[in-house]
Amino acid sequence: MEADDQRGPRWLSGTGAMVRRASLPGLKEAARRAPASVRGLRQPHRAAAGVGGGVSHPYQRLQDGDAVLYVVRTHDSDGRDAYRVTGWCGDLGVRSASRSPRLSAPGVGLGNVRGDGEYPADILRGIHLWSHNQPELGQWFNRIRARHGAALRLLVWDDTGYELPWELFLLPADPGRDQREAWLGAQVVLSRWTTVHDTRYDLPRERTDCRGRVLGYLHHEMADDGRVFRPYAHQLHVRMTPFLQTLDTPGEPTGLVYMGCHGTYGDSVPRLTLGNRTWAELEGQTMGALGVDRSLVCLNACHSGRAVLNSAQGEHALRGFAELFLRKGAGGCIVTAGQVGDKDARALVRGLVEEVARHPHRPVTRTLLSYRARAAEAFGPPSAIPPIRDDDGKVDETGQKRILRLLYAFMFHYYGHPLTTLRLTAREGEAR
């Protein structure tokens, strides 16, 4: 008698995304340059020493309320892919033990949320176990939360490419500080960063006030996204070539560059695509409007936040769309960590734009924090994960979909300065 198939139904069927199955890169640690000084995140001082897998600080003096978690790729004593963390927040720090780096944990990445993948409950339980296995990090998060409260701004500079789900890191309960068990991204203003290559800076530049119209590309299956931008000045394209031509040429001030399309991911740079363009084709665009306006970029496309270590083309560098658009001049970049259902993606964008319109002085990071906090509240206590099967052995589809909604809310990641804002020009425009 054959064993029952324990894999679930295609939870993500109908998303319309083209997905390539890929393994995580297991390549050598990248060489790194000495970080440059960063305006807005810290007070000026001389450049720090080189980092990589060493112990020197990227920078040591932060503004009150700022914290940085720096994550680098390394190997354990058996040669397995691993990582080390170093964190700073005033006089509160944390550092991985040099003899016991954490393994890369390929099972916890949100890229695993696929219709043909693991059950959502298994992914979330795996993320909780990954969090519990880093008690020193959980304690550090709680200490800096207790010190700074709502004023805390955490920047996670992750150069591993391991797709570690920092927004879903499960904070331990601390009754002495009146802190309940909670997900990090629903409690703390959190932004991400990755080394931006071929530039004179390594960390976010000064905060940006992204102001102006919306310039967008919408795949025909996502044309309804355009309704979100009707109250604002906008120029939307349904063909990629005229969109990129407009993006290449500075013109009317642009606050938001929006791409609503399908995306693909693979184990090499040529397999990273947005719409009908590869990473390399988009790399060849000048994107002059970004360099002038420092626009916020929103890539509402599956897998747009995933990156690969590009040794296949002769370099030890993480390459992905977040790094590409930041290098071209974007003031910040919102991307997705995996495959998101179209309905959920559109709901996020509608909510994000509506909140930005109501609170133009609020940083984008706080808008995303509010979105995740509402999703966490709707889910309930973090440890109350629905079982995969009911007492009759049937898959609890309702429970699994409830977990999916939570994972989707935490799948949108922001790269950039934690205080960047978006102010859209309020007037009507015509779709093109």
Tab-separated table of C-alpha atoms in Angstrom:
chain	number	residue	atom	x	y	z
A	1	MET	CA	0.000	0.000	0.000
A	2	GLU	CA	1.395	3.404	-0.950
A	3	ALA	CA	1.818	6.040	1.743
A	4	ASP	CA	-0.540	9.008	1.620
A	5	ASP	CA	0.886	12.141	0.074
A	6	GLN	CA	1.496	14.483	3.003
A	7	ARG	CA	1.929	17.575	0.855
A	8	GLY	CA	-0.913	20.023	0.832
A	9	PRO	CA	-3.034	21.326	-2.011
A	10	ARG	CA	-1.749	24.152	-4.172
A	11	TRP	CA	-2.438	26.930	-1.702
A	12	LEU	CA	-1.122	29.592	-4.029
A	13	SER	CA	-2.754	28.417	-7.220
A	14	GLY	CA	-4.220	31.139	-9.367
A	15	THR	CA	-1.590	33.768	-8.540
A	16	GLY	CA	-0.446	33.899	-12.137
A	17	ALA	CA	3.234	33.995	-11.151
A	18	MET	CA	5.862	32.103	-13.109
A	19	VAL	CA	8.042	30.305	-10.532
A	20	ARG	CA	11.345	28.536	-11.050
A	21	ARG	CA	12.356	26.088	-8.329
A	22	ALA	CA	15.822	26.918	-7.082
A	23	SER	CA	18.210	25.942	-4.320
A	24	LEU	CA	19.846	28.518	-2.110
A	25	PRO	CA	23.325	29.526	-3.230
A	26	GLY	CA	26.092	27.808	-1.289
A	27	LEU	CA	28.990	29.925	-2.412
A	28	LYS	CA	32.039	31.390	-0.710
A	29	GLU	CA	31.839	34.421	1.501
A	30	ALA	CA	31.944	37.688	-0.384
A	31	ALA	CA	34.772	40.139	0.065
A	32	ARG	CA	33.607	43.444	1.456
A	33	ARG	CA	34.776	47.038	1.432
A	34	ALA	CA	35.091	49.351	4.394
A	35	PRO	CA	31.725	51.035	4.998
A	36	ALA	CA	31.522	54.738	4.303
A	37	SER	CA	30.093	57.238	6.748
A	38	VAL	CA	26.326	57.628	6.720
A	39	ARG	CA	24.518	60.946	7.084
A	40	GLY	CA	21.274	60.815	9.025
A	41	LEU	CA	21.867	57.420	10.630
A	42	ARG	CA	24.890	58.418	12.666
A	43	GLN	CA	27.053	61.287	13.739
A	44	PRO	CA	30.074	61.961	11.475
A	45	HIS	CA	33.343	60.281	12.347
A	46	ARG	CA	36.215	58.630	10.561
A	47	ALA	CA	35.540	55.561	8.402
A	48	ALA	CA	35.537	52.258	10.240
A	49	ALA	CA	37.796	49.337	9.456
A	50	GLY	CA	36.822	46.543	7.078
A	51	VAL	CA	34.052	44.195	8.113
A	52	GLY	CA	33.283	40.972	6.232
A	53	GLY	CA	33.336	38.108	8.722
A	54	GLY	CA	35.441	40.057	11.221
A	55	VAL	CA	34.501	41.873	14.392
A	56	SER	CA	35.081	45.536	13.467
A	57	HIS	CA	32.011	47.772	13.558
A	58	PRO	CA	30.547	49.277	10.397
A	59	TYR	CA	29.963	52.305	12.601
A	60	GLN	CA	29.870	52.854	16.294
A	61	ARG	CA	27.974	56.062	17.116
A	62	LEU	CA	24.296	56.079	16.227
A	63	GLN	CA	21.644	58.657	16.858
A	64	ASP	CA	19.456	57.979	19.874
A	65	GLY	CA	16.843	55.380	18.948
A	66	ASP	CA	18.774	53.918	16.004
A	67	ALA	CA	19.916	50.295	16.035
A	68	VAL	CA	21.728	48.207	13.433
A	69	LEU	CA	21.884	44.445	13.067
A	70	TYR	CA	24.669	43.460	10.666
A	71	VAL	CA	24.478	39.908	9.252
A	72	VAL	CA	27.313	38.350	7.231
A	73	ARG	CA	27.834	35.039	5.469
A	74	THR	CA	30.397	32.609	6.857
A	75	HIS	CA	30.924	28.846	7.337
A	76	ASP	CA	30.936	26.619	10.367
A	77	SER	CA	33.746	24.250	11.309
A	78	ASP	CA	32.359	21.603	8.928
A	79	GLY	CA	32.250	24.000	5.977
A	80	ARG	CA	28.469	24.432	5.990
A	81	ASP	CA	26.834	27.735	5.022
A	82	ALA	CA	26.327	29.834	8.141
A	83	TYR	CA	26.076	33.432	9.307
A	84	ARG	CA	27.162	35.723	12.109
A	85	VAL	CA	25.353	38.732	13.546
A	86	THR	CA	26.612	41.881	15.219
A	87	GLY	CA	24.235	44.458	16.649
A	88	TRP	CA	24.641	48.004	17.965
A	89	CYS	CA	22.302	50.336	19.791
A	90	GLY	CA	24.089	52.824	21.980
A	91	ASP	CA	25.925	50.856	24.648
A	92	LEU	CA	23.737	47.774	24.059
A	93	GLY	CA	25.326	45.290	21.697
A	94	VAL	CA	25.100	41.671	20.616
A	95	ARG	CA	27.472	39.422	18.707
A	96	SER	CA	27.465	35.794	17.587
A	97	ALA	CA	29.947	33.506	19.297
A	98	SER	CA	32.868	33.138	16.885
A	99	ARG	CA	33.014	29.362	17.347
A	100	SER	CA	29.328	28.689	16.753
A	101	PRO	CA	27.857	30.625	13.815
A	102	ARG	CA	24.226	29.995	12.941
A	103	LEU	CA	23.469	27.711	10.003
A	104	SER	CA	21.838	29.257	6.935
A	105	ALA	CA	18.355	27.824	7.695
A	106	PRO	CA	17.024	27.416	4.118
A	107	GLY	CA	13.672	26.140	5.387
A	108	VAL	CA	12.573	29.411	7.002
A	109	GLY	CA	12.739	31.748	3.988
A	110	LEU	CA	9.416	33.132	2.755
A	111	GLY	CA	10.350	32.013	-0.736
A	112	ASN	CA	9.178	28.600	0.504
A	113	VAL	CA	5.583	29.872	0.566
A	114	ARG	CA	4.522	28.205	-2.678
A	115	GLY	CA	1.554	26.212	-3.831
A	116	ASP	CA	3.753	23.134	-4.254
A	117	GLY	CA	5.768	23.747	-1.081
A	118	GLU	CA	5.416	23.149	2.615
A	119	TYR	CA	2.261	23.760	4.577
A	120	PRO	CA	2.096	27.356	5.861
A	121	ALA	CA	1.903	26.010	9.433
A	122	ASP	CA	5.181	24.139	8.998
A	123	ILE	CA	6.901	27.260	7.658
A	124	LEU	CA	5.690	29.421	10.537
A	125	ARG	CA	6.630	26.802	13.146
A	126	GLY	CA	10.064	26.565	11.525
A	127	ILE	CA	10.482	30.337	11.812
A	128	HIS	CA	9.547	30.151	15.489
A	129	LEU	CA	12.130	27.410	16.093
A	130	TRP	CA	14.763	29.444	14.222
A	131	SER	CA	13.954	32.383	16.520
A	132	HIS	CA	14.017	30.309	19.723
A	133	ASN	CA	17.472	28.997	18.759
A	134	GLN	CA	18.871	32.542	18.919
A	135	PRO	CA	18.075	33.530	22.520
A	136	GLU	CA	20.865	36.090	22.767
A	137	LEU	CA	19.387	37.944	19.793
A	138	GLY	CA	15.855	37.841	21.184
A	139	GLN	CA	17.092	39.224	24.494
A	140	TRP	CA	18.945	42.044	22.708
A	141	PHE	CA	15.830	42.984	20.734
A	142	ASN	CA	13.854	43.149	23.982
A	143	ARG	CA	16.491	45.268	25.724
A	144	ILE	CA	16.592	47.890	22.978
A	145	ARG	CA	12.781	47.885	22.790
A	146	ALA	CA	12.594	48.511	26.524
A	147	ARG	CA	15.047	51.401	26.274
A	148	HIS	CA	13.585	53.215	23.243
A	149	GLY	CA	9.974	52.058	22.980
A	150	ALA	CA	8.149	53.350	19.904
A	151	ALA	CA	11.145	55.582	19.034
A	152	LEU	CA	13.297	52.549	18.170
A	153	ARG	CA	14.361	52.292	14.514
A	154	LEU	CA	16.059	49.020	13.570
A	155	LEU	CA	18.022	48.638	10.335
A	156	VAL	CA	18.890	45.036	9.366
A	157	TRP	CA	21.896	45.019	7.036
A	158	ASP	CA	21.820	41.425	5.777
A	159	ASP	CA	24.506	40.484	3.266
A	160	THR	CA	23.987	36.716	3.388
A	161	GLY	CA	21.434	36.053	0.648
A	162	TYR	CA	19.946	33.385	2.939
A	163	GLU	CA	16.491	35.041	2.928
A	164	LEU	CA	16.283	35.092	6.713
A	165	PRO	CA	12.790	36.309	7.784
A	166	TRP	CA	13.789	39.036	10.239
A	167	GLU	CA	10.359	40.679	10.209
A	168	LEU	CA	8.901	37.412	11.576
A	169	PHE	CA	11.581	36.853	14.224
A	170	LEU	CA	9.609	35.745	17.290
A	171	LEU	CA	10.456	37.955	20.251
A	172	PRO	CA	10.404	36.039	23.555
A	173	ALA	CA	8.084	37.089	26.337
A	174	ASP	CA	9.697	39.123	29.106
A	175	PRO	CA	7.239	39.570	32.007
A	176	GLY	CA	9.724	41.757	33.883
A	177	ARG	CA	9.514	44.332	31.088
A	178	ASP	CA	5.833	43.705	30.425
A	179	GLN	CA	6.696	42.369	26.949
A	180	ARG	CA	4.606	39.631	25.408
A	181	GLU	CA	5.685	37.141	22.781
A	182	ALA	CA	5.417	38.957	19.434
A	183	TRP	CA	6.842	39.172	15.928
A	184	LEU	CA	9.617	41.725	15.539
A	185	GLY	CA	8.180	43.390	12.421
A	186	ALA	CA	4.852	44.010	14.167
A	187	GLN	CA	6.509	45.746	17.132
A	188	VAL	CA	9.479	47.689	15.771
A	189	VAL	CA	10.068	50.121	12.903
A	190	LEU	CA	12.277	47.932	10.727
A	191	SER	CA	14.078	48.642	7.479
A	192	ARG	CA	16.498	46.483	5.544
A	193	TRP	CA	19.722	47.105	3.714
A	194	THR	CA	22.141	45.234	1.473
A	195	THR	CA	25.556	46.307	0.250
A	196	VAL	CA	25.056	48.479	-2.827
A	197	HIS	CA	27.931	47.776	-5.177
A	198	ASP	CA	29.958	50.191	-7.322
A	199	THR	CA	28.976	53.206	-5.232
A	200	ARG	CA	30.723	55.358	-2.671
A	201	TYR	CA	28.375	54.412	0.154
A	202	ASP	CA	27.440	51.186	1.867
A	203	LEU	CA	24.514	52.210	4.062
A	204	PRO	CA	21.463	54.391	3.423
A	205	ARG	CA	22.176	58.005	2.637
A	206	GLU	CA	20.222	60.814	4.260
A	207	ARG	CA	16.470	60.444	4.659
A	208	THR	CA	14.536	61.185	1.489
A	209	ASP	CA	11.274	63.017	0.975
A	210	CYS	CA	10.019	61.201	-2.136
A	211	ARG	CA	7.648	63.747	-3.660
A	212	GLY	CA	5.755	63.999	-6.951
A	213	ARG	CA	3.690	61.926	-9.346
A	214	VAL	CA	3.382	58.161	-9.801
A	215	LEU	CA	5.246	56.611	-12.739
A	216	GLY	CA	4.187	53.027	-13.279
A	217	TYR	CA	4.172	49.887	-15.387
A	218	LEU	CA	1.189	47.536	-15.095
A	219	HIS	CA	1.022	44.113	-16.666
A	220	HIS	CA	-2.385	43.681	-18.298
A	221	GLU	CA	-3.400	41.138	-15.626
A	222	MET	CA	-2.774	43.778	-12.964
A	223	ALA	CA	-4.312	46.761	-14.700
A	224	ASP	CA	-6.796	47.183	-11.843
A	225	ASP	CA	-3.911	48.352	-9.645
A	226	GLY	CA	-4.131	51.650	-11.505
A	227	ARG	CA	-7.352	52.540	-9.700
A	228	VAL	CA	-5.325	53.087	-6.543
A	229	PHE	CA	-3.508	56.012	-8.157
A	230	ARG	CA	-6.503	57.857	-9.612
A	231	PRO	CA	-6.489	60.612	-6.955
A	232	TYR	CA	-2.836	61.408	-7.754
A	233	ALA	CA	-0.877	62.708	-10.704
A	234	HIS	CA	0.210	59.574	-12.516
A	235	GLN	CA	1.613	58.261	-15.764
A	236	LEU	CA	0.907	54.552	-16.109
A	237	HIS	CA	2.125	52.337	-18.937
A	238	VAL	CA	0.878	48.957	-20.077
A	239	ARG	CA	4.004	48.333	-22.181
A	240	MET	CA	7.460	47.978	-20.693
A	241	THR	CA	9.464	49.827	-23.362
A	242	PRO	CA	7.782	53.266	-23.025
A	243	PHE	CA	7.814	52.908	-19.239
A	244	LEU	CA	11.576	52.342	-19.213
A	245	GLN	CA	12.129	55.171	-21.694
A	246	THR	CA	10.283	57.539	-19.353
A	247	LEU	CA	12.222	56.218	-16.355
A	248	ASP	CA	15.493	56.807	-18.193
A	249	THR	CA	14.746	60.494	-18.797
A	250	PRO	CA	14.361	62.973	-15.918
A	251	GLY	CA	11.228	65.066	-16.304
A	252	GLU	CA	8.229	65.782	-14.124
A	253	PRO	CA	9.118	65.136	-10.450
A	254	THR	CA	8.335	61.523	-9.556
A	255	GLY	CA	7.652	60.411	-5.991
A	256	LEU	CA	6.772	56.769	-6.634
A	257	VAL	CA	7.922	54.335	-9.311
A	258	TYR	CA	5.522	51.392	-9.289
A	259	MET	CA	5.764	48.085	-11.148
A	260	GLY	CA	2.815	45.678	-10.952
A	261	CYS	CA	3.811	42.555	-12.864
A	262	HIS	CA	4.972	38.959	-12.570
A	263	GLY	CA	8.429	38.069	-11.331
A	264	THR	CA	10.635	34.989	-11.434
A	265	TYR	CA	13.523	33.744	-9.347
A	266	GLY	CA	16.256	31.183	-9.981
A	267	ASP	CA	19.729	30.256	-8.820
A	268	SER	CA	21.512	32.717	-11.128
A	269	VAL	CA	21.116	36.336	-12.197
A	270	PRO	CA	19.646	35.560	-15.672
A	271	ARG	CA	16.697	33.896	-13.939
A	272	LEU	CA	15.698	37.048	-12.071
A	273	THR	CA	12.989	38.830	-14.043
A	274	LEU	CA	10.409	41.592	-13.669
A	275	GLY	CA	7.683	41.461	-16.288
A	276	ASN	CA	9.374	40.631	-19.590
A	277	ARG	CA	12.798	41.998	-18.612
A	278	THR	CA	15.711	40.194	-16.998
A	279	TRP	CA	17.899	41.623	-14.260
A	280	ALA	CA	20.682	42.272	-16.773
A	281	GLU	CA	18.329	44.095	-19.157
A	282	LEU	CA	17.122	46.367	-16.370
A	283	GLU	CA	20.720	46.837	-15.238
A	284	GLY	CA	21.432	48.302	-18.680
A	285	GLN	CA	18.865	51.087	-18.206
A	286	THR	CA	20.145	54.441	-16.957
A	287	MET	CA	17.007	55.187	-14.886
A	288	GLY	CA	17.979	58.840	-14.816
A	289	ALA	CA	14.726	59.872	-13.147
A	290	LEU	CA	15.708	57.936	-10.023
A	291	GLY	CA	19.042	59.685	-9.778
A	292	VAL	CA	17.366	63.101	-9.949
A	293	ASP	CA	14.195	62.547	-7.900
A	294	ARG	CA	15.334	59.795	-5.485
A	295	SER	CA	11.889	58.207	-5.955
A	296	LEU	CA	10.506	55.422	-3.814
A	297	VAL	CA	10.330	52.205	-5.882
A	298	CYS	CA	7.577	49.646	-5.232
A	299	LEU	CA	8.028	46.307	-7.020
A	300	ASN	CA	4.664	44.589	-6.633
A	301	ALA	CA	5.916	41.368	-8.217
A	302	CYS	CA	6.528	37.886	-6.859
A	303	HIS	CA	10.128	37.231	-5.751
A	304	SER	CA	11.254	40.821	-6.422
A	305	GLY	CA	13.128	40.934	-3.103
A	306	ARG	CA	15.199	37.791	-3.619
A	307	ALA	CA	18.873	37.914	-4.585
A	308	VAL	CA	21.629	35.545	-5.693
A	309	LEU	CA	25.372	35.470	-5.095
A	310	ASN	CA	26.573	36.071	-8.629
A	311	SER	CA	29.674	33.855	-8.889
A	312	ALA	CA	28.295	32.391	-12.142
A	313	GLN	CA	29.262	35.680	-13.801
A	314	GLY	CA	32.594	36.025	-12.059
A	315	GLU	CA	31.865	38.146	-9.005
A	316	HIS	CA	31.331	37.582	-5.304
A	317	ALA	CA	28.414	39.968	-4.958
A	318	LEU	CA	24.751	39.656	-4.070
A	319	ARG	CA	22.640	40.842	-6.976
A	320	GLY	CA	18.903	41.423	-6.956
A	321	PHE	CA	16.350	44.066	-7.814
A	322	ALA	CA	16.549	45.924	-4.494
A	323	GLU	CA	20.306	46.397	-4.924
A	324	LEU	CA	19.837	47.382	-8.579
A	325	PHE	CA	17.232	50.112	-7.991
A	326	LEU	CA	19.042	51.491	-4.941
A	327	ARG	CA	22.235	51.716	-6.986
A	328	LYS	CA	20.361	53.581	-9.709
A	329	GLY	CA	19.338	56.196	-7.145
A	330	ALA	CA	16.043	55.091	-5.556
A	331	GLY	CA	15.259	56.748	-2.234
A	332	GLY	CA	13.924	53.419	-0.966
A	333	CYS	CA	12.603	50.145	-2.349
A	334	ILE	CA	9.606	47.978	-1.378
A	335	VAL	CA	9.926	44.395	-2.612
A	336	THR	CA	8.398	40.973	-1.980
A	337	ALA	CA	10.232	38.052	-0.383
A	338	GLY	CA	8.354	35.365	-2.298
A	339	GLN	CA	5.180	34.487	-4.185
A	340	VAL	CA	2.236	36.637	-3.099
A	341	GLY	CA	-1.368	36.141	-4.138
A	342	ASP	CA	-2.459	38.909	-6.495
A	343	LYS	CA	-5.478	39.844	-4.357
A	344	ASP	CA	-3.320	40.191	-1.250
A	345	ALA	CA	-0.683	42.213	-3.095
A	346	ARG	CA	-3.269	44.674	-4.382
A	347	ALA	CA	-4.777	44.976	-0.916
A	348	LEU	CA	-1.370	45.943	0.494
A	349	VAL	CA	-0.767	48.582	-2.169
A	350	ARG	CA	-4.215	50.088	-1.709
A	351	GLY	CA	-3.722	50.246	2.032
A	352	LEU	CA	-0.186	51.601	1.718
A	353	VAL	CA	-1.127	54.385	-0.699
A	354	GLU	CA	-4.208	55.322	1.309
A	355	GLU	CA	-2.203	55.554	4.528
A	356	VAL	CA	0.571	57.524	2.841
A	357	ALA	CA	-2.028	59.984	1.531
A	358	ARG	CA	-3.475	60.438	5.020
A	359	HIS	CA	-0.070	60.755	6.700
A	360	PRO	CA	2.406	62.322	4.235
A	361	HIS	CA	4.853	63.162	7.038
A	362	ARG	CA	4.916	59.606	8.398
A	363	PRO	CA	7.917	57.478	7.328
A	364	VAL	CA	7.108	54.593	4.989
A	365	THR	CA	8.526	52.209	7.594
A	366	ARG	CA	5.821	53.207	10.080
A	367	THR	CA	3.107	52.616	7.498
A	368	LEU	CA	4.439	49.109	6.916
A	369	LEU	CA	4.721	48.554	10.671
A	370	SER	CA	1.047	49.468	11.077
A	371	TYR	CA	0.080	47.074	8.275
A	372	ARG	CA	1.971	44.176	9.834
A	373	ALA	CA	0.686	44.979	13.321
A	374	ARG	CA	-2.912	44.776	12.101
A	375	ALA	CA	-2.206	41.429	10.448
A	376	ALA	CA	-0.620	40.122	13.658
A	377	GLU	CA	-3.587	41.303	15.726
A	378	ALA	CA	-6.005	39.594	13.331
A	379	PHE	CA	-4.025	36.346	13.607
A	380	GLY	CA	-3.939	36.290	17.392
A	381	PRO	CA	-1.253	34.963	19.761
A	382	PRO	CA	1.861	33.926	17.781
A	383	SER	CA	2.039	30.467	19.326
A	384	ALA	CA	-1.613	29.644	18.547
A	385	ILE	CA	-0.810	28.141	15.145
A	386	PRO	CA	-3.698	26.147	13.659
A	387	PRO	CA	-2.996	22.417	13.190
A	388	ILE	CA	-2.476	21.170	9.673
A	389	ARG	CA	-5.145	18.474	9.930
A	390	ASP	CA	-8.350	18.152	11.907
A	391	ASP	CA	-9.345	15.119	13.963
A	392	ASP	CA	-10.701	13.404	10.845
A	393	GLY	CA	-7.326	13.691	9.087
A	394	LYS	CA	-8.486	16.352	6.639
A	395	VAL	CA	-6.368	19.386	5.933
A	396	ASP	CA	-7.652	22.437	7.778
A	397	GLU	CA	-7.741	24.701	4.741
A	398	THR	CA	-9.285	27.588	6.649
A	399	GLY	CA	-6.502	27.533	9.215
A	400	GLN	CA	-3.745	27.255	6.608
A	401	LYS	CA	-5.151	30.178	4.645
A	402	ARG	CA	-5.262	32.238	7.825
A	403	ILE	CA	-1.541	31.620	8.274
A	404	LEU	CA	-0.977	32.520	4.624
A	405	ARG	CA	-2.571	35.926	5.140
A	406	LEU	CA	-0.143	36.547	7.989
A	407	LEU	CA	2.878	35.438	5.946
A	408	TYR	CA	1.804	37.656	3.045
A	409	ALA	CA	1.640	40.699	5.315
A	410	PHE	CA	5.238	40.119	6.415
A	411	MET	CA	6.473	39.315	2.911
A	412	PHE	CA	6.753	42.960	1.821
A	413	HIS	CA	10.187	44.286	2.780
A	414	TYR	CA	11.464	47.851	2.698
A	415	TYR	CA	15.086	48.692	1.828
A	416	GLY	CA	16.263	52.185	2.631
A	417	HIS	CA	16.561	54.888	5.253
A	418	PRO	CA	14.068	54.335	8.102
A	419	LEU	CA	12.826	57.942	7.982
A	420	THR	CA	12.089	58.192	4.244
A	421	THR	CA	8.630	59.566	3.414
A	422	LEU	CA	6.382	59.594	0.332
A	423	ARG	CA	4.212	62.551	-0.698
A	424	LEU	CA	2.198	62.044	-3.878
A	425	THR	CA	0.983	64.994	-5.908
A	426	ALA	CA	-2.816	65.159	-5.624
A	427	ARG	CA	-4.320	65.544	-9.085
A	428	GLU	CA	-5.845	63.370	-11.767
A	429	GLY	CA	-3.898	61.735	-14.602
A	430	GLU	CA	-4.572	59.486	-17.554
A	431	ALA	CA	-3.407	55.879	-18.001
A	432	ARG	CA	-1.307	55.171	-21.072
